[in-house]
CSV table of C-alpha atoms in Angstrom, one decimal:
chain,number,residue,atom,x,y,z
P,1,PHE,CA,-21.3,-2.5,23.8
P,2,SER,CA,-21.8,1.1,24.9
P,3,MET,CA,-18.2,1.8,25.2
P,4,TYR,CA,-17.6,1.8,21.6
P,5,PRO,CA,-18.9,5.3,21.0
P,6,PHE,CA,-17.0,6.5,23.8
P,7,ILE,CA,-13.7,4.4,21.9
P,8,PHE,CA,-14.5,6.0,18.7
P,9,ALA,CA,-14.7,9.6,20.2
P,10,ALA,CA,-11.6,9.2,22.2
P,11,LEU,CA,-9.9,7.8,18.9
P,12,CYS,CA,-11.1,10.7,17.2
P,13,VAL,CA,-9.5,13.2,19.8
P,14,VAL,CA,-6.4,11.2,19.9
P,15,CYS,CA,-6.4,11.9,15.9
P,16,ALA,CA,-6.9,15.4,16.0
P,17,ILE,CA,-4.4,15.9,18.4
P,18,VAL,CA,-1.6,14.2,16.4
P,19,VAL,CA,-2.9,16.1,13.4
P,20,TYR,CA,-2.7,19.9,15.1
P,21,ARG,CA,0.4,19.0,16.6
P,22,SER,CA,2.0,18.2,13.3
P,23,GLN,CA,0.3,21.0,11.1
P,24,HIS,CA,2.0,23.5,13.9
P,25,THR,CA,5.5,21.5,14.1
P,26,GLU,CA,5.5,21.1,10.1
P,27,THR,CA,9.2,21.4,9.0
P,28,LEU,CA,8.8,20.4,5.8
P,29,LYS,CA,8.6,23.4,2.8
P,30,THR,CA,7.0,22.4,-0.5
P,31,THR,CA,6.7,24.7,-3.4
P,32,ALA,CA,3.1,25.7,-4.9
P,33,GLU,CA,3.8,23.8,-8.3
P,34,PHE,CA,4.5,20.6,-6.1
P,35,LYS,CA,1.2,21.2,-3.9
P,36,ALA,CA,-0.5,21.5,-7.3
P,37,PHE,CA,0.8,18.0,-8.3
P,38,GLN,CA,0.1,16.5,-5.2
P,39,ARG,CA,-3.7,17.5,-4.7
P,40,ASN,CA,-4.2,16.6,-8.4
P,41,PHE,CA,-3.2,13.0,-7.5
P,42,LEU,CA,-4.6,12.5,-4.4
P,43,LEU,CA,-8.0,13.8,-5.7
P,44,VAL,CA,-8.0,10.9,-8.2
P,45,TYR,CA,-6.3,8.4,-6.1
P,46,LEU,CA,-9.0,9.1,-3.2
P,47,LEU,CA,-11.6,8.9,-5.7
P,48,MET,CA,-10.6,5.7,-6.9
P,49,PHE,CA,-10.1,4.1,-3.2
P,50,MET,CA,-13.5,5.8,-2.3
P,51,ALA,CA,-15.0,3.5,-5.2
P,52,ASP,CA,-13.2,0.7,-3.7
P,53,TRP,CA,-14.2,1.0,-0.1
P,54,MET,CA,-17.8,2.0,-1.2
P,55,GLN,CA,-18.2,-1.5,-2.3
P,56,GLY,CA,-16.5,-3.9,0.4
P,57,PRO,CA,-19.4,-3.8,3.2
P,58,TYR,CA,-22.0,-4.8,0.5
P,59,VAL,CA,-20.5,-7.7,-1.3
P,60,TYR,CA,-20.9,-10.8,1.1
P,61,ALA,CA,-24.4,-8.8,1.9
P,62,LEU,CA,-25.3,-8.6,-1.8
P,63,TYR,CA,-24.2,-12.0,-2.5
P,64,LYS,CA,-26.5,-13.4,0.4
P,65,HIS,CA,-29.2,-11.5,-1.0
P,66,TYR,CA,-29.6,-12.9,-4.4
P,67,GLY,CA,-29.7,-16.5,-2.4
P,68,PHE,CA,-25.7,-18.0,-2.7
P,69,GLY,CA,-24.5,-20.0,-0.2
P,70,SER,CA,-21.4,-19.5,2.0
P,71,HIS,CA,-19.2,-21.9,-0.3
P,72,GLU,CA,-20.6,-20.1,-3.7
P,73,ILE,CA,-19.4,-16.9,-2.1
P,74,ALA,CA,-16.3,-18.2,-1.0
P,75,ARG,CA,-15.4,-19.2,-4.3
P,76,LEU,CA,-16.5,-16.0,-5.9
P,77,PHE,CA,-13.8,-14.2,-3.1
P,78,ILE,CA,-11.4,-16.9,-4.5
P,79,VAL,CA,-12.0,-16.1,-8.1
P,80,GLY,CA,-11.4,-12.4,-7.3
P,81,PHE,CA,-8.2,-12.8,-5.7
P,82,GLY,CA,-7.2,-15.4,-8.5
P,83,SER,CA,-7.9,-12.6,-11.0
P,84,SER,CA,-5.3,-10.4,-9.5
P,85,MET,CA,-2.5,-12.8,-9.1
P,86,VAL,CA,-3.3,-14.6,-12.5
P,87,PHE,CA,-3.8,-11.1,-14.8
P,88,GLY,CA,-1.3,-9.0,-12.2
P,89,THR,CA,2.0,-10.7,-13.9
P,90,PHE,CA,1.3,-9.1,-17.1
P,91,ILE,CA,-1.1,-5.8,-16.3
P,92,GLY,CA,2.1,-3.9,-14.2
P,93,SER,CA,4.0,-4.7,-17.9
P,94,LEU,CA,1.5,-3.5,-19.4
P,95,ALA,CA,1.7,-0.1,-17.6
P,96,ASP,CA,5.2,0.4,-17.8
P,97,ARG,CA,5.3,-0.5,-21.6
P,98,PHE,CA,2.3,1.3,-23.0
P,99,GLY,CA,1.7,4.2,-20.3
P,100,ARG,CA,0.8,4.5,-16.7
P,101,LYS,CA,-1.9,7.0,-17.4
P,102,LEU,CA,-3.5,4.8,-20.1
P,103,ASN,CA,-3.4,1.9,-17.3
P,104,CYS,CA,-5.2,4.1,-14.8
P,105,ILE,CA,-8.0,4.9,-17.6
P,106,ILE,CA,-8.5,1.5,-18.3
P,107,PHE,CA,-8.8,0.6,-14.6
P,108,GLY,CA,-11.4,2.9,-14.3
P,109,VAL,CA,-13.4,1.4,-17.4
P,110,VAL,CA,-12.7,-2.2,-16.1
P,111,TYR,CA,-13.9,-1.6,-12.4
P,112,SER,CA,-17.2,0.4,-13.9
P,113,LEU,CA,-18.3,-2.6,-15.7
P,114,SER,CA,-17.6,-4.7,-12.3
P,115,CYS,CA,-20.1,-2.8,-10.6
P,116,LEU,CA,-22.7,-2.9,-13.3
P,117,THR,CA,-22.3,-6.7,-13.1
P,118,LYS,CA,-23.9,-6.7,-9.7
P,119,HIS,CA,-27.0,-6.0,-11.0
P,120,ILE,CA,-27.3,-9.2,-12.3
P,121,PRO,CA,-28.2,-11.7,-9.9
P,122,ASP,CA,-26.5,-14.6,-12.3
P,123,TYR,CA,-23.9,-16.6,-10.8
P,124,ASN,CA,-21.7,-16.6,-13.8
P,125,THR,CA,-22.3,-13.0,-14.3
P,126,LEU,CA,-21.0,-12.5,-10.7
P,127,LEU,CA,-18.0,-14.4,-11.5
P,128,LEU,CA,-17.3,-12.3,-14.5
P,129,GLY,CA,-17.4,-9.2,-12.1
P,130,ARG,CA,-15.2,-11.1,-9.7
P,131,VAL,CA,-12.6,-11.4,-12.6
P,132,LEU,CA,-13.0,-7.6,-13.2
P,133,GLY,CA,-12.9,-6.5,-9.8
P,134,GLY,CA,-9.3,-8.6,-9.6
P,135,ILE,CA,-7.8,-7.3,-12.8
P,136,ALA,CA,-8.7,-3.6,-11.4
P,137,THR,CA,-7.3,-4.1,-8.2
P,138,SER,CA,-4.0,-4.9,-9.6
P,139,ILE,CA,-3.9,-1.9,-11.7
P,140,LEU,CA,-5.1,0.4,-8.7
P,141,PHE,CA,-2.3,-1.1,-6.3
P,142,SER,CA,0.4,-0.2,-8.9
P,143,ALA,CA,-0.2,2.4,-11.8
P,144,PHE,CA,-1.3,5.0,-9.8
P,145,GLU,CA,1.5,5.3,-7.5
P,146,ALA,CA,3.8,3.9,-10.4
P,147,TRP,CA,2.5,7.1,-12.4
P,148,MET,CA,3.1,9.5,-9.2
P,149,VAL,CA,6.2,8.6,-8.3
P,150,HIS,CA,7.5,9.0,-12.0
P,151,GLU,CA,6.4,12.4,-12.3
P,152,HIS,CA,7.6,13.3,-9.2
P,153,ARG,CA,11.0,12.4,-10.4
P,154,LYS,CA,10.6,14.4,-13.2
P,155,HIS,CA,9.7,17.3,-11.7
P,156,ALA,CA,13.2,16.6,-9.7
P,157,PHE,CA,11.0,17.1,-6.3
P,158,PRO,CA,13.0,16.3,-3.6
P,159,ASP,CA,12.6,12.7,-2.2
P,160,GLU,CA,11.1,13.6,1.4
P,161,TRP,CA,8.2,15.5,-0.1
P,162,LEU,CA,7.7,11.8,-1.8
P,163,SER,CA,7.3,10.4,1.7
P,164,GLN,CA,4.6,13.3,2.6
P,165,THR,CA,2.8,12.3,-0.1
P,166,PHE,CA,2.5,8.7,1.0
P,167,GLN,CA,1.7,9.6,4.4
P,168,LEU,CA,-1.4,12.0,3.2
P,169,MET,CA,-2.0,8.6,1.1
P,170,THR,CA,-2.4,6.7,3.9
P,171,PHE,CA,-4.3,9.3,6.1
P,172,GLY,CA,-6.6,10.3,3.2
P,173,ASN,CA,-7.8,6.8,2.1
P,174,SER,CA,-8.7,6.3,6.0
P,175,LEU,CA,-10.7,9.0,6.0
P,176,VAL,CA,-12.6,8.2,2.7
P,177,ALA,CA,-13.0,4.7,4.0
P,178,ILE,CA,-15.3,5.9,6.5
P,179,LEU,CA,-17.0,8.7,4.6
P,180,ALA,CA,-17.6,5.9,1.9
P,181,GLY,CA,-19.3,3.9,4.8
P,182,VAL,CA,-21.5,6.4,5.7
P,183,VAL,CA,-22.7,7.2,2.2
P,184,ALA,CA,-22.6,3.4,1.0
P,185,SER,CA,-25.1,2.9,3.9
P,186,VAL,CA,-27.2,6.2,3.4
P,187,ALA,CA,-27.7,4.6,-0.5
P,188,LYS,CA,-28.2,1.3,0.5
P,189,SER,CA,-31.7,2.5,3.0
P,190,TYR,CA,-32.8,4.7,0.3
P,191,PHE,CA,-32.4,2.8,-2.9
P,192,GLY,CA,-31.7,-1.0,-2.4
P,193,MET,CA,-28.4,-3.3,-2.2
P,194,VAL,CA,-26.8,-2.4,-5.8
P,195,ALA,CA,-27.0,1.3,-4.6
P,196,PRO,CA,-23.5,1.5,-3.1
P,197,PHE,CA,-21.9,0.1,-6.7
P,198,ASP,CA,-24.3,2.5,-8.4
P,199,VAL,CA,-22.3,5.3,-6.3
P,200,ALA,CA,-19.2,3.6,-6.8
P,201,LEU,CA,-19.5,3.8,-10.4
P,202,VAL,CA,-19.8,7.4,-10.6
P,203,LEU,CA,-16.7,7.9,-8.8
P,204,LEU,CA,-15.1,5.9,-11.1
P,205,VAL,CA,-16.2,7.9,-13.9
P,206,THR,CA,-15.4,11.3,-12.2
P,207,GLY,CA,-12.2,10.0,-11.2
P,208,THR,CA,-11.3,8.5,-14.5
P,209,LEU,CA,-12.7,11.6,-16.4
P,210,ILE,CA,-9.9,14.0,-14.7
P,211,VAL,CA,-7.1,11.3,-15.1
P,212,ALA,CA,-7.8,11.5,-18.9
P,213,SER,CA,-7.9,15.2,-19.2
P,214,THR,CA,-5.3,16.3,-16.5
P,215,TRP,CA,-2.7,13.6,-16.6
P,216,THR,CA,0.4,13.3,-18.8
P,217,GLU,CA,1.2,10.0,-19.8
P,218,ASN,CA,4.5,8.5,-18.7
P,219,TYR,CA,6.6,5.3,-19.3
P,220,GLY,CA,8.7,2.7,-17.7
P,221,GLU,CA,9.7,0.1,-20.4
P,222,GLN,CA,8.4,1.7,-23.6
P,223,SER,CA,8.3,-0.3,-27.2
P,224,GLN,CA,11.0,0.0,-29.4
P,225,SER,CA,8.6,-1.0,-32.2
P,226,GLY,CA,5.9,0.5,-30.8
P,227,SER,CA,3.4,-2.9,-31.3
P,228,THR,CA,1.5,-4.6,-28.6
P,229,SER,CA,3.0,-8.0,-29.0
P,230,ALA,CA,2.6,-10.6,-26.4
P,231,SER,CA,6.5,-11.5,-26.8
P,232,GLU,CA,7.0,-8.0,-26.0
P,233,ILE,CA,4.9,-8.0,-22.6
P,234,VAL,CA,6.4,-11.6,-21.4
P,235,ALA,CA,10.1,-10.1,-21.8
P,236,SER,CA,9.2,-6.8,-19.9
P,237,PHE,CA,7.5,-9.5,-17.0
P,238,THR,CA,10.7,-11.7,-17.1
P,239,ASN,CA,13.2,-8.3,-17.0
P,240,GLY,CA,10.7,-7.8,-13.4
P,241,VAL,CA,11.3,-11.4,-12.3
P,242,ARG,CA,15.0,-10.9,-13.1
P,243,VAL,CA,15.2,-7.7,-11.3
P,244,THR,CA,13.3,-8.8,-8.5
P,245,PHE,CA,15.4,-12.0,-7.8
P,246,SER,CA,18.8,-10.6,-8.3
P,247,ASN,CA,18.7,-7.4,-6.5
P,248,GLY,CA,19.0,-8.2,-2.6
P,249,ARG,CA,17.0,-5.1,-1.8
P,250,VAL,CA,14.0,-5.7,-4.2
P,251,LEU,CA,13.7,-9.2,-3.4
P,252,LEU,CA,13.5,-8.4,0.6
P,253,LEU,CA,11.2,-5.7,-0.1
P,254,GLY,CA,8.9,-7.8,-1.8
P,255,MET,CA,8.9,-10.5,0.5
P,256,VAL,CA,8.1,-7.6,3.2
P,257,GLN,CA,5.3,-6.4,1.3
P,258,SER,CA,3.8,-10.0,0.5
P,259,LEU,CA,4.1,-11.1,4.1
P,260,PHE,CA,2.7,-8.3,5.7
P,261,GLU,CA,-0.2,-7.9,3.5
P,262,ALA,CA,-1.0,-11.3,3.1
P,263,SER,CA,-1.6,-11.2,7.4
P,264,MET,CA,-3.8,-7.9,6.8
P,265,TYR,CA,-6.2,-9.4,4.5
P,266,ILE,CA,-6.5,-12.4,6.6
P,267,PHE,CA,-7.2,-10.2,9.6
P,268,VAL,CA,-10.1,-8.3,7.2
P,269,PHE,CA,-11.9,-11.9,6.9
P,270,MET,CA,-10.9,-12.7,11.0
P,271,TRP,CA,-11.8,-9.7,12.5
P,272,THR,CA,-15.8,-10.0,12.6
P,273,PRO,CA,-16.1,-13.7,13.3
P,274,THR,CA,-13.2,-13.5,16.2
P,275,LEU,CA,-15.0,-10.2,18.0
P,276,GLN,CA,-18.1,-11.5,17.4
P,277,SER,CA,-17.7,-15.0,19.3
P,278,SER,CA,-16.5,-13.3,22.4
P,279,THR,CA,-19.5,-12.0,22.9
P,280,THR,CA,-23.6,-13.0,22.9
P,281,GLU,CA,-24.7,-9.4,21.6
P,282,GLU,CA,-24.7,-8.2,18.2
P,283,ILE,CA,-21.1,-6.3,17.7
P,284,PRO,CA,-21.8,-2.6,16.1
P,285,HIS,CA,-19.7,-3.3,12.7
P,286,GLY,CA,-19.5,0.1,11.3
P,287,LEU,CA,-18.7,1.9,14.8
P,288,ILE,CA,-15.3,-1.0,15.2
P,289,PHE,CA,-14.7,-0.4,11.4
P,290,ALA,CA,-14.6,3.4,12.1
P,291,CYS,CA,-12.1,2.6,15.1
P,292,PHE,CA,-10.0,1.0,13.0
P,293,MET,CA,-9.7,3.5,10.2
P,294,VAL,CA,-9.0,6.3,12.6
P,295,ALA,CA,-6.6,3.8,14.0
P,296,ILE,CA,-5.1,4.1,10.7
P,297,MET,CA,-4.5,7.5,10.5
P,298,ILE,CA,-3.1,8.1,13.7
P,299,GLY,CA,-0.3,5.6,12.6
P,300,SER,CA,-0.3,7.8,9.3
P,301,TYR,CA,0.9,10.8,11.6
P,302,GLY,CA,3.2,8.4,13.7
P,303,PHE,CA,5.2,7.8,10.4
P,304,LYS,CA,5.0,11.6,9.6
P,305,ALA,CA,6.3,12.1,13.3
P,306,LEU,CA,9.5,9.1,12.8
P,307,MET,CA,10.3,10.8,9.3
P,308,ASP,CA,10.9,14.5,10.7
P,309,MET,CA,13.4,12.7,13.1
P,310,GLU,CA,17.0,13.5,11.8
P,311,LYS,CA,18.3,9.7,12.7
P,312,ALA,CA,15.2,8.1,11.4
P,313,LYS,CA,15.8,5.5,8.8
P,314,VAL,CA,12.9,4.0,7.2
P,315,GLU,CA,14.6,0.6,7.0
P,316,SER,CA,15.3,0.9,10.7
P,317,PHE,CA,11.6,1.7,12.5
P,318,THR,CA,9.7,-0.1,10.3
P,319,ARG,CA,11.5,-3.7,12.0
P,320,TYR,CA,9.6,-2.2,15.3
P,321,ILE,CA,6.3,-1.8,13.7
P,322,PHE,CA,6.8,-5.0,12.4
P,323,LEU,CA,7.2,-6.6,15.9
P,324,ALA,CA,4.5,-4.7,17.1
P,325,ALA,CA,2.1,-5.9,14.5
P,326,ALA,CA,3.2,-9.7,15.2
P,327,VAL,CA,2.3,-9.1,18.9
P,328,ALA,CA,-0.8,-7.7,18.4
P,329,LEU,CA,-2.3,-10.5,15.7
P,330,ALA,CA,-0.7,-13.2,18.5
P,331,ILE,CA,-3.0,-11.9,21.6
P,332,PRO,CA,-6.1,-13.4,19.5
P,333,ALA,CA,-4.7,-17.0,19.9
P,334,VAL,CA,-4.1,-16.8,23.6
P,335,THR,CA,-7.0,-15.2,24.8
P,336,TYR,CA,-10.7,-14.6,24.2
P,337,GLU,CA,-11.1,-11.6,26.2
P,338,HIS,CA,-13.4,-8.9,24.0
P,339,TRP,CA,-11.6,-5.8,25.0
P,340,THR,CA,-8.1,-7.3,24.7
P,341,VAL,CA,-8.7,-8.7,21.5
P,342,PHE,CA,-10.0,-5.3,20.3
P,343,THR,CA,-7.3,-3.6,22.0
P,344,ALA,CA,-4.6,-5.5,19.7
P,345,PHE,CA,-6.9,-4.9,16.6
P,346,CYS,CA,-6.6,-1.2,16.9
P,347,VAL,CA,-2.9,-1.4,17.3
P,348,PHE,CA,-2.3,-3.2,14.5
P,349,GLU,CA,-4.3,-0.9,12.9
P,350,CYS,CA,-2.4,1.8,14.2
P,351,MET,CA,0.6,-0.2,12.7
P,352,CYS,CA,-0.9,-0.6,9.2
P,353,GLY,CA,-1.1,3.4,9.1
P,354,VAL,CA,2.8,3.5,9.6
P,355,TYR,CA,3.5,0.4,7.1
P,356,PHE,CA,1.5,1.9,4.3
P,357,PRO,CA,3.9,5.2,3.5
P,358,SER,CA,6.8,3.5,5.0
P,359,VAL,CA,6.7,0.9,2.2
P,360,GLY,CA,5.4,3.0,-0.5
P,361,THR,CA,8.8,5.2,0.4
P,362,LEU,CA,11.2,2.3,0.1
P,363,ARG,CA,9.2,1.1,-3.3
P,364,GLY,CA,10.0,4.6,-4.5
P,365,ARG,CA,13.6,4.2,-3.6
P,366,TYR,CA,14.5,0.7,-4.7
P,367,ILE,CA,12.0,-0.4,-7.4
P,368,PRO,CA,14.1,0.7,-10.8
P,369,GLU,CA,11.8,3.1,-12.7
P,370,GLU,CA,11.4,1.7,-15.8
P,371,ILE,CA,10.1,-1.5,-14.6
P,372,ARG,CA,8.2,0.2,-11.4
P,373,ALA,CA,4.3,-0.9,-12.1
P,374,THR,CA,5.7,-4.4,-13.2
P,375,VAL,CA,7.6,-5.3,-10.1
P,376,MET,CA,4.9,-3.8,-7.9
P,377,ASN,CA,1.9,-6.2,-9.3
P,378,ILE,CA,5.2,-9.4,-9.3
P,379,PHE,CA,4.7,-8.5,-5.2
P,380,ARG,CA,0.8,-9.1,-4.8
P,381,ILE,CA,1.7,-12.8,-6.5
P,382,GLY,CA,2.7,-14.2,-3.2
P,383,LEU,CA,0.3,-12.1,-1.2
P,384,ASN,CA,-2.8,-13.3,-3.3
P,385,PHE,CA,-0.9,-16.9,-3.2
P,386,ILE,CA,-1.1,-17.1,0.7
P,387,VAL,CA,-4.8,-15.6,0.9
P,388,ILE,CA,-6.1,-18.0,-1.5
P,389,ILE,CA,-4.7,-20.8,0.4
P,390,VAL,CA,-5.7,-19.5,3.7
P,391,LEU,CA,-9.0,-19.1,2.4
P,392,GLU,CA,-9.4,-22.3,0.6
P,393,ASN,CA,-9.0,-24.1,4.2
P,394,ILE,CA,-10.7,-21.6,6.5
P,395,ASP,CA,-13.5,-23.7,7.5
P,396,THR,CA,-10.9,-26.1,8.8
P,397,LEU,CA,-8.8,-23.9,10.8
P,398,THR,CA,-9.4,-22.8,14.3
P,399,THR,CA,-9.0,-18.9,15.1
P,400,GLU,CA,-6.4,-19.7,17.1
P,401,THR,CA,-4.3,-21.6,14.2
P,402,VAL,CA,-5.2,-18.5,11.6
P,403,PHE,CA,-3.9,-15.9,14.0
P,404,LEU,CA,-0.8,-17.8,14.9
P,405,MET,CA,-0.4,-18.0,11.0
P,406,CYS,CA,-0.5,-14.4,11.0
P,407,ALA,CA,2.1,-13.9,13.8
P,408,THR,CA,4.4,-16.4,11.9
P,409,LEU,CA,4.2,-14.1,8.6
P,410,LEU,CA,4.9,-11.3,10.4
P,411,THR,CA,7.9,-12.3,12.2
P,412,THR,CA,9.0,-13.5,9.0
P,413,CYS,CA,8.3,-10.6,8.0
P,414,LEU,CA,10.5,-8.8,10.7
P,415,ILE,CA,13.1,-10.9,9.8
P,416,SER,CA,13.4,-9.8,6.2
P,417,GLN,CA,13.3,-6.4,6.9
P,418,GLN,CA,16.2,-6.5,9.9
P,419,GLN,CA,17.9,-8.2,6.6
P,420,LEU,CA,17.4,-5.7,4.2
P,421,PHE,CA,18.4,-2.9,6.9
P,422,SER,CA,21.8,-5.0,7.2
P,423,LEU,CA,22.3,-4.8,4.0
P,424,VAL,CA,21.5,-1.3,3.5
P,425,MET,CA,23.8,-0.2,6.2
P,426,SER,CA,26.5,-2.8,4.8
P,427,ASN,CA,26.2,-0.8,1.2
P,428,ALA,CA,26.4,2.5,3.2
P,429,SER,CA,29.4,1.9,5.0
P,430,GLN,CA,31.3,0.6,2.1
P,431,GLU,CA,30.5,3.6,0.0
P,432,GLY,CA,31.5,5.5,3.2
P,433,VAL,CA,35.0,3.4,2.8
P,434,THR,CA,34.8,4.1,-0.8
P,435,SER,CA,34.3,8.0,-0.5
P,436,THR,CA,37.0,8.5,2.2
P,437,THR,CA,39.5,6.5,0.3
P,438,ILE,CA,38.9,9.0,-2.2
P,439,ARG,CA,38.8,11.9,-0.5
P,440,LYS,CA,42.0,11.0,0.9
P,441,ARG,CA,43.9,10.3,-2.6
P,442,LYS,CA,42.6,13.4,-3.5
P,443,GLN,CA,44.1,15.3,-0.5
P,444,GLN,CA,47.1,13.4,-0.9
P,445,GLY,CA,47.6,14.2,-4.7
P,446,ILE,CA,46.8,17.8,-3.9
P,447,GLU,CA,49.5,17.8,-1.2
P,448,ASN,CA,52.3,16.2,-3.8
P,449,ASP,CA,51.5,18.6,-6.5
P,450,ASP,CA,52.4,21.7,-3.7
P,451,GLU,CA,55.2,19.9,-3.0
P,452,THR,CA,56.1,19.3,-6.6
P,453,ILE,CA,55.7,23.4,-7.0
P,454,GLU,CA,57.8,24.3,-4.2
P,455,ILE,CA,60.7,21.9,-5.4
P,456,VAL,CA,60.4,23.2,-9.0
P,457,GLY,CA,60.1,26.6,-7.9
P,458,LYS,CA,63.5,26.7,-5.5
P,459,PRO,CA,66.6,27.8,-7.4
P,460,ASP,CA,69.2,25.3,-8.1
P,461,ALA,CA,71.9,25.4,-5.4
P,462,SER,CA,74.5,24.1,-8.0
P,463,ALA,CA,73.9,26.9,-10.5
């Protein structure tokens, strides 16, 4: 595995070239006000995600350290996904109705409590920690983005600047993931197995304080009575469900997100055993993970390059992203060759780098502002359900079967995206026909008015 350092270095060089070229061909001009807003949001967003990344590599190891078996650990993970699925159904409604800033502060408190539970080697306490972590995850993937999009629109910033923010979110997230891996490894080496969770706690507190002191509150559906009754929360969630299933574009976007991210989470569980099974040597987990993150960073700038093309439409080019992702995750189902599989995994991660800012742009475009966080959490219900079903049966499924399932999910995702693209183009054509008709009628009206003026102004020949 002496090749891995060279592959990582090569990916870093490619990433540096892509970033350099992007900076020197930058055509998007923004304002100082927007840059200040963007920096403030990205600081908080990346602090919170770095706290999440700090814990990832050591959750399983910590449970093993406490003496729990694989079956018990699997149950802990399933509880986390189940908590996100169940509580996410109304977490978004709370954010939309009672404030996205407040919801982000609640995230910091809840996830901090989850980190503290890692100090107690009691199974029930750790279960509670997973429940809290699931709740926090629902907020992390909805309220922060909902707050940012609302503020972006409130300040009347252009939509293309929103796409830039999503691209930087993806790039920065991959960067802090690598940094978190290094910091967590050092913390664990010097201070023990729980140390990465303590560092995460510090990051969460810091981010929460910045939110509390610098962010303004914004809302989706506000309570008319000022109360926090359960009926209003249920009504808000019901409205989100109604909009999701009655609006074709929102429904198709939800299907795309659920299917792609379900395959991505399954991949997260499968890449280590898949690569390990193709060799007798111990694979360098940290270096491979770093390669994947750099691939995502390259993909995020691929999205920026696509957006800079005048005729490129997000609804269009994402179809090819899903096709490439489906092919990449089908490869482990047909070959065990280590480097072929690793290359396929890097391609999939690069597609993830394009996917995240793309789907963020589409969410900002199609999800109604008043129920944004609610609908975003509804999207995650299907994702969590699929992942729970697969994890429950993971011991009975072969590697080939799991990756064929992922490829099938991504192919269905491609079909859904094609439907979304067709729907958007159809609506655009209808709007174009309507605009043309109105313009012609206006022109005809003007011509008739001119003719009338000419007739009225002409002397009567019989006089």
